[in-house]
Coordinates of C-alpha atoms in Angstrom, one line a residue:
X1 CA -44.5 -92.4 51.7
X2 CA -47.6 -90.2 51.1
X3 CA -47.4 -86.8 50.3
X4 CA -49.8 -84.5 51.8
X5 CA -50.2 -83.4 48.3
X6 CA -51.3 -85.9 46.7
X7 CA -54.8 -85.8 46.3
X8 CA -54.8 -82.7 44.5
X9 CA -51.5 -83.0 41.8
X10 CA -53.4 -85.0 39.9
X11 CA -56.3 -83.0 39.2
X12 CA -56.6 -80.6 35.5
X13 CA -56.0 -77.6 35.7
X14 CA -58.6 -74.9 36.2
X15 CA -60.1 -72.7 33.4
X16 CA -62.6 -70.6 34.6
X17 CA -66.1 -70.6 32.3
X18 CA -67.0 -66.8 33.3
X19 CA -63.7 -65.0 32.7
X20 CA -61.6 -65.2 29.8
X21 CA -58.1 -66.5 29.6
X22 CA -55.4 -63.6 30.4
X23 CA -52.8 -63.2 27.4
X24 CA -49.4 -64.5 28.1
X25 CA -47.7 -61.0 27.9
X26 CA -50.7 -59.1 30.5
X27 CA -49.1 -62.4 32.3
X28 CA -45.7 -61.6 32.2
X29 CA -46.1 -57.9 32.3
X30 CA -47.5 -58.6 35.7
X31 CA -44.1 -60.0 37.0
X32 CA -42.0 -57.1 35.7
X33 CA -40.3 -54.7 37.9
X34 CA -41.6 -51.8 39.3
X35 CA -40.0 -48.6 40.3
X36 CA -41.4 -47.2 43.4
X37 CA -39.2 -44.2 43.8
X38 CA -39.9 -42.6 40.5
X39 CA -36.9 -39.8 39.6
X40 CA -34.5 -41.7 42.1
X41 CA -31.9 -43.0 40.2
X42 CA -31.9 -39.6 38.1
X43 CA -31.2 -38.1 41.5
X44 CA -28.8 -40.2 42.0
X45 CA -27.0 -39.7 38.7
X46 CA -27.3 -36.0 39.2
X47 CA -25.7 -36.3 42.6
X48 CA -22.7 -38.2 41.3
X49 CA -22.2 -35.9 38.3
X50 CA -18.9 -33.9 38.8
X51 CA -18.2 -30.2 38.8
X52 CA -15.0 -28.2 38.8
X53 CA -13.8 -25.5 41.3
X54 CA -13.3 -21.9 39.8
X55 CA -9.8 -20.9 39.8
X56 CA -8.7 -17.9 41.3
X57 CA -6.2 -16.4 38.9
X58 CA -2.9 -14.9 40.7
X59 CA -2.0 -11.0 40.2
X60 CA 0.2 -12.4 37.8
X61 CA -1.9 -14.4 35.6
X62 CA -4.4 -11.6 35.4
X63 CA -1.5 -8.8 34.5
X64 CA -1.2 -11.4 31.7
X65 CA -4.7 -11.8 30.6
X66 CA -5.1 -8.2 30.8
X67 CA -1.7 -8.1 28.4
X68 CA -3.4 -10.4 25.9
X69 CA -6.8 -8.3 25.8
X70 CA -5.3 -5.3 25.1
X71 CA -3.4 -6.9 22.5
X72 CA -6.3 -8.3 20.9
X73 CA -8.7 -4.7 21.1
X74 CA -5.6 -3.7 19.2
X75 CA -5.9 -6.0 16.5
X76 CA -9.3 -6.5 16.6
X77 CA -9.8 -5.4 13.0
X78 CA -6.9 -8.6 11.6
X79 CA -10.3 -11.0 13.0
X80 CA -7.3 -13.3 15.3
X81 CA -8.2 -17.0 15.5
X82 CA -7.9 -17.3 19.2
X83 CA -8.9 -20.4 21.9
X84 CA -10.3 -19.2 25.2
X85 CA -10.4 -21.5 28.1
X86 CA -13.2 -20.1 30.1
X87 CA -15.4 -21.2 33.3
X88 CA -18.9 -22.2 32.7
X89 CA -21.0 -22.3 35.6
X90 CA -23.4 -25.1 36.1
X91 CA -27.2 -24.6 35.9
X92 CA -28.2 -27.0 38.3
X93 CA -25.1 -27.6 41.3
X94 CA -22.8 -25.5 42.9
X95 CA -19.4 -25.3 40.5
X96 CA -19.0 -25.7 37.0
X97 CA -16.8 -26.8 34.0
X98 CA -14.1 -25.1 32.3
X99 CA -14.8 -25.1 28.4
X100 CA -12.2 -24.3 25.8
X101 CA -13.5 -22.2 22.6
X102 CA -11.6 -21.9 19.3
X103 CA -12.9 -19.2 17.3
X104 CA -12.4 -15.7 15.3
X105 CA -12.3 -12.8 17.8
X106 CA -15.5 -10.4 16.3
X107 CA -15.5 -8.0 19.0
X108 CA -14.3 -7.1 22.6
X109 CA -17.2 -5.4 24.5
X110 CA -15.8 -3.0 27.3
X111 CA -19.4 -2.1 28.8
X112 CA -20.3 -5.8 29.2
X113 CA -17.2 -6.9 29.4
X114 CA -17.7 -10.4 27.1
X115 CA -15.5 -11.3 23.9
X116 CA -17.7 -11.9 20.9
X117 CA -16.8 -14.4 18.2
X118 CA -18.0 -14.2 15.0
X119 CA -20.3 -17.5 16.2
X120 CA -22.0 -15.7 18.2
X121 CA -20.6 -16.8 21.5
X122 CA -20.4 -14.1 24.3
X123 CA -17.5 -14.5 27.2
X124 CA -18.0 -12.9 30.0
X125 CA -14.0 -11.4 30.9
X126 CA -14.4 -12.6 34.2
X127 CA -14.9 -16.5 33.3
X128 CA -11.5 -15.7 31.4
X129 CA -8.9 -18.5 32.6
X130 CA -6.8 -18.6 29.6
X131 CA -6.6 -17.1 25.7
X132 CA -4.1 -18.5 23.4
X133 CA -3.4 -17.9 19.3
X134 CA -0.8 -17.4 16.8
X135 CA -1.0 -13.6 17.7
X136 CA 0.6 -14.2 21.4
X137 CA 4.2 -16.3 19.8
X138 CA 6.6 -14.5 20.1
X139 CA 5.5 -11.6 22.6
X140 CA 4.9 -13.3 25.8

């Protein structure tokens, strides 16, 4: 049986004698893929990326936290090693994260109302879900 190709798959392959021969990776490069919808699948990522809900503490839980601040503005000068577990509100998506600290208590500022460690790091009061330390055993 004749194929109606058969005239031609004989013939040599062509090599043009006005253009030069393209390199075999500008040959590949112009099979690879190709995204079209540049910044989707970041989109996509940032989409699927998780936040927490801020809690809302109960009356008791902030008679507590109050307890324990006024406990450590009392022995702020000992420098207590302390762990606060704090919100952190997200830059870019409704929510946040909540963050635990460990650190030496610096300072408790009343007019900002933040915790300074001696790090540096400010806590805003209000971000307050938890403080814990050594200092607490015993007396709540």
């Amino acid at each position: 049986m004749k194929s109606k190709y058969e005239d031609i798959i004989n013939l040599p392959h062509h090599v043009s004698a006005t253009r030069p021969q393209m390199s075999l990776a500008n040959r590949a490069a112009q099979f690879s893929p190709f995204a079209a919808l540049t910044g989707f699948d970041a989109a996509i990522a940032e989409t699927a990326r998780l936040t927490d809900v801020r809690i809302e503490l109960g009356e008791g839980a902030i008679a507590a936290l109050d307890m324990k601040l006024g406990m450590l503005e009392d022995m702020i000068d000992a420098r207590p090693e302390i762990a606060v577990t704090y919100f952190k509100p997200d830059d870019r998506k409704e929510g946040g994260a909540y963050v635990t600290v460990f650190g030496t208590l610096k300072k408790l500022d009343d007019v900002e109302r933040v915790l300074i460690l001696t790090s540096g790091e400010k806590i805003a009061i209000a971000d307050i879900l938890e403080i814990t330390g050594s200092l607490f055993e015993g007396h709540i």
